[in-house]
Short mmCIF file of N, CA and C in Angstrom, two decimals:
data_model
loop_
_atom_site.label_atom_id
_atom_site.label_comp_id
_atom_site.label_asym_id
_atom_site.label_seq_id
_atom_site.Cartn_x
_atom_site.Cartn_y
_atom_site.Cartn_z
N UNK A 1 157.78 106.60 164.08
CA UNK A 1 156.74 107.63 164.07
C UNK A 1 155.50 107.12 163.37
N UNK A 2 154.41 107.81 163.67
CA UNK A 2 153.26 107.25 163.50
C UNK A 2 153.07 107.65 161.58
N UNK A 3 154.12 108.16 160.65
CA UNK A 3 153.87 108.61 159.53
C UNK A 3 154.99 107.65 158.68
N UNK A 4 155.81 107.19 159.58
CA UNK A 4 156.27 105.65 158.73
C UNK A 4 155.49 104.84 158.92
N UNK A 5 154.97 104.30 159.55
CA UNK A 5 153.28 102.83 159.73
C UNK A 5 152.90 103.28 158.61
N UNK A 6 152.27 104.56 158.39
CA UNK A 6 151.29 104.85 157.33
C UNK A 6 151.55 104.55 156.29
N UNK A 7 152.85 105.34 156.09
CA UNK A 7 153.59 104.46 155.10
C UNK A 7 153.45 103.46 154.16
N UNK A 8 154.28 102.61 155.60
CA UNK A 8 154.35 101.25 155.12
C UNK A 8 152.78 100.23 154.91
N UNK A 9 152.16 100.30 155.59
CA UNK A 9 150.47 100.30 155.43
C UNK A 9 150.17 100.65 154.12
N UNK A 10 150.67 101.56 153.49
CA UNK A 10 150.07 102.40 152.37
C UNK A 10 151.17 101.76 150.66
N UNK A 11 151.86 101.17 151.50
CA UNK A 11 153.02 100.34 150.74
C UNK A 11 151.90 98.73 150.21
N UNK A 12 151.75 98.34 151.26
CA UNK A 12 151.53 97.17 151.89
C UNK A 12 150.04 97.06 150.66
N UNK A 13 148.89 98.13 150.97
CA UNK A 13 148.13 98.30 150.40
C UNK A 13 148.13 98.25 148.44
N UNK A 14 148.74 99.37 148.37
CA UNK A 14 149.23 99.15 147.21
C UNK A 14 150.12 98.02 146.70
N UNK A 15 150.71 97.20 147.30
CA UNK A 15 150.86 96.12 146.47
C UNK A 15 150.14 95.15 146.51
N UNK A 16 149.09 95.36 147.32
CA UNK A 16 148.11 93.39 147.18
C UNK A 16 146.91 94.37 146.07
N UNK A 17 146.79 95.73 146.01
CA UNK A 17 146.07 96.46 144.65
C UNK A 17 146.78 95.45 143.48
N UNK A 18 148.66 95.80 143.26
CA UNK A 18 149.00 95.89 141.80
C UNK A 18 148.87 94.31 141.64
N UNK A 19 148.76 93.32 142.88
CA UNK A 19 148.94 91.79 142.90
C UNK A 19 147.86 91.71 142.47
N UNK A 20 146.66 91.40 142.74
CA UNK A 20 145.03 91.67 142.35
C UNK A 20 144.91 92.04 140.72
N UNK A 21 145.01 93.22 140.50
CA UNK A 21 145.62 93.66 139.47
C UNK A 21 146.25 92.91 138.24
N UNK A 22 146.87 92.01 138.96
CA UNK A 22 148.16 91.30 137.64
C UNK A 22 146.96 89.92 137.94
N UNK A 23 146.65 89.94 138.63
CA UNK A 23 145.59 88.39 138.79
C UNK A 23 144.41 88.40 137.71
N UNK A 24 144.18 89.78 138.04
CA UNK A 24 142.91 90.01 136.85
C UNK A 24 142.96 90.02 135.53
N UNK A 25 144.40 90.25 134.90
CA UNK A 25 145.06 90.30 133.97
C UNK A 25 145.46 91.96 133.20
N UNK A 26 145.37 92.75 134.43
CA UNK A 26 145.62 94.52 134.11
C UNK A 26 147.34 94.09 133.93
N UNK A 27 147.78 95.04 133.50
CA UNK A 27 149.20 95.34 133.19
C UNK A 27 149.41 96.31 134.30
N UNK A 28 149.73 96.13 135.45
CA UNK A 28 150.13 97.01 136.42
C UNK A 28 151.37 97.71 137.03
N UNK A 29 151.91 97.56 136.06
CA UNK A 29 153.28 97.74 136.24
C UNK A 29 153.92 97.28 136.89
N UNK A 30 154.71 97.65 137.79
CA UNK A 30 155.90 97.27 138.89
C UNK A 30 155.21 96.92 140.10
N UNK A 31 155.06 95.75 140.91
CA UNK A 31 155.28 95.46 142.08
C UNK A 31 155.57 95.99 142.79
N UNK A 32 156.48 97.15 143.12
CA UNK A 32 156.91 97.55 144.44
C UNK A 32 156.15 98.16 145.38
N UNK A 33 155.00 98.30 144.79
CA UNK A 33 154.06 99.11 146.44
C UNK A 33 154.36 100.79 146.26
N UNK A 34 154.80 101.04 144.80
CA UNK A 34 154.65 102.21 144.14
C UNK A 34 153.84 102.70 143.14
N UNK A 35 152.63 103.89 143.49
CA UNK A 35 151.61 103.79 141.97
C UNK A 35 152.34 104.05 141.30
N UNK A 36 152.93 103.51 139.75
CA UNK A 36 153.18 103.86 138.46
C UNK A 36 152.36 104.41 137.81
N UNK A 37 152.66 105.20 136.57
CA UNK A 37 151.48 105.44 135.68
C UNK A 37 150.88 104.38 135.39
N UNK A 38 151.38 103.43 135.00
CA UNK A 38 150.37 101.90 135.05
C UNK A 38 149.72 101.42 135.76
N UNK A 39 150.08 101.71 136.87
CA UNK A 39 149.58 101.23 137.96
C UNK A 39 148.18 101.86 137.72
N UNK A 40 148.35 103.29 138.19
CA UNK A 40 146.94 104.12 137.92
C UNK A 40 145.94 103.90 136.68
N UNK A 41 146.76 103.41 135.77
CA UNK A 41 145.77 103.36 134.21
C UNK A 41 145.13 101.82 134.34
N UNK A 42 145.78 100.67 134.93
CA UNK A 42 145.21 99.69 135.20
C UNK A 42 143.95 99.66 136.99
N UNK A 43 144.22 100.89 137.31
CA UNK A 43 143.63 100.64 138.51
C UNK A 43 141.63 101.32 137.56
N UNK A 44 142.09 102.73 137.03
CA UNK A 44 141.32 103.19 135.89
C UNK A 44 140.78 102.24 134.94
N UNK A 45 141.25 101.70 134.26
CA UNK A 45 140.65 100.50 133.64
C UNK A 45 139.61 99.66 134.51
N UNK A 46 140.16 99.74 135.56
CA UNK A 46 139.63 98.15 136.41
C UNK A 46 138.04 98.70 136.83
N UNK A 47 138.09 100.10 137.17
CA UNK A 47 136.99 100.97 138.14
C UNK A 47 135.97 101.11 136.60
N UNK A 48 136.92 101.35 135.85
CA UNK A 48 135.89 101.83 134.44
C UNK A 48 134.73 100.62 134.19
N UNK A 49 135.76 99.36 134.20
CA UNK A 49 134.87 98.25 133.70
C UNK A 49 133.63 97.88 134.78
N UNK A 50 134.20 98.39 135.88
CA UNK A 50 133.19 97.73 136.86
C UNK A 50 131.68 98.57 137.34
N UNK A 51 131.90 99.61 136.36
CA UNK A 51 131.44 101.19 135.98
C UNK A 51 131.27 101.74 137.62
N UNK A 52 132.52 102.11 137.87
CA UNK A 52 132.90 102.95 139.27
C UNK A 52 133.49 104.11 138.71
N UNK A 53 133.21 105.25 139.57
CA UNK A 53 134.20 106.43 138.65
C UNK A 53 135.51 106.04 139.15
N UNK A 54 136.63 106.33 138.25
CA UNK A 54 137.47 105.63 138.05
C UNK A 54 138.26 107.64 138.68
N UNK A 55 139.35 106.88 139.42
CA UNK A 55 140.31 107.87 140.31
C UNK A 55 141.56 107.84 140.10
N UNK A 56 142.01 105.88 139.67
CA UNK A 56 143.07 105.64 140.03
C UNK A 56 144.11 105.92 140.59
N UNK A 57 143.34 106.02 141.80
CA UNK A 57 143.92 105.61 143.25
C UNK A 57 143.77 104.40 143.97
N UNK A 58 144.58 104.42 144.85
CA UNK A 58 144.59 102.84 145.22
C UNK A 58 143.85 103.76 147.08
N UNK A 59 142.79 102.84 147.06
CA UNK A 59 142.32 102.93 148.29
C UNK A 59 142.15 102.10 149.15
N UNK A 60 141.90 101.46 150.03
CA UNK A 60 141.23 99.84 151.00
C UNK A 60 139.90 99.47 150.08
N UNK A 61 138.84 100.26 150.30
CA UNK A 61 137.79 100.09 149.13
C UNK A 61 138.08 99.60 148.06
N UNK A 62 138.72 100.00 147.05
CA UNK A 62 139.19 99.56 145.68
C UNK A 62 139.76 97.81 146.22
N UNK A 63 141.13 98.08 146.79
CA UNK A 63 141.42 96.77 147.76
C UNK A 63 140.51 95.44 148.07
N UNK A 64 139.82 95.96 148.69
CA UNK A 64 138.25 95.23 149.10
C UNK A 64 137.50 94.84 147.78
N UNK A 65 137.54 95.70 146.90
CA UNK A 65 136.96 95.52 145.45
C UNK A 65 137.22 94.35 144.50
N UNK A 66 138.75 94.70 144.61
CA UNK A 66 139.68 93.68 143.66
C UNK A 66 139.49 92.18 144.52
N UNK A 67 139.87 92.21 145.66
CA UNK A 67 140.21 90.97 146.11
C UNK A 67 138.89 90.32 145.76
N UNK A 68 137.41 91.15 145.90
CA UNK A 68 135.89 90.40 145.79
C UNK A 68 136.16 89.41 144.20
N UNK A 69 136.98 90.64 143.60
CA UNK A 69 137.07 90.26 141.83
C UNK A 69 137.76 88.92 141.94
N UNK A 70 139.10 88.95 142.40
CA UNK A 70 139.89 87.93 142.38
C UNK A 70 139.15 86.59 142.88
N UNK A 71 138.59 86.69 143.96
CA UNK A 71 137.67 85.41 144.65
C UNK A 71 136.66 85.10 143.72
N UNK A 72 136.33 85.87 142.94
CA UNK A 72 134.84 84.92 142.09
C UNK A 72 135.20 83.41 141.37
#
């Protein structure tokens, strides 16, 4: 069904966030392609510093964000 893709997409997403994340040196908790509270407080941290309002949520944008971070 078209609401497992999303899913897993939304899995998929969130873990190249918490990977990014652990690259940058956030404490992101767990790997699994699940937001943790860490997850969110390092995603918050990350938006704060970059002075974005900070949601911590994991979006494609944010995604797109981090990876720009990671490549510098």
């Amino acid at each position: 069904s078209t609401h497992t893709s999303s899913d897993s997409s939304e899995v998929g997403l969130t873990r190249s966030v918490q990977q990014h994340l652990s690259t940058l040196g956030y404490d992101r908790g767990n790997t699994e392609g699940e937001v943790s509270v860490q997850t969110s407080i390092a995603i918050s941290q990350f938006q704060a510093e970059q002075g974005f309002e900070f949601s911590g949520e994991v979006t494609p944008q944010l995604a797109g964000l981090l990876e720009a971070e990671v490549e510098k």
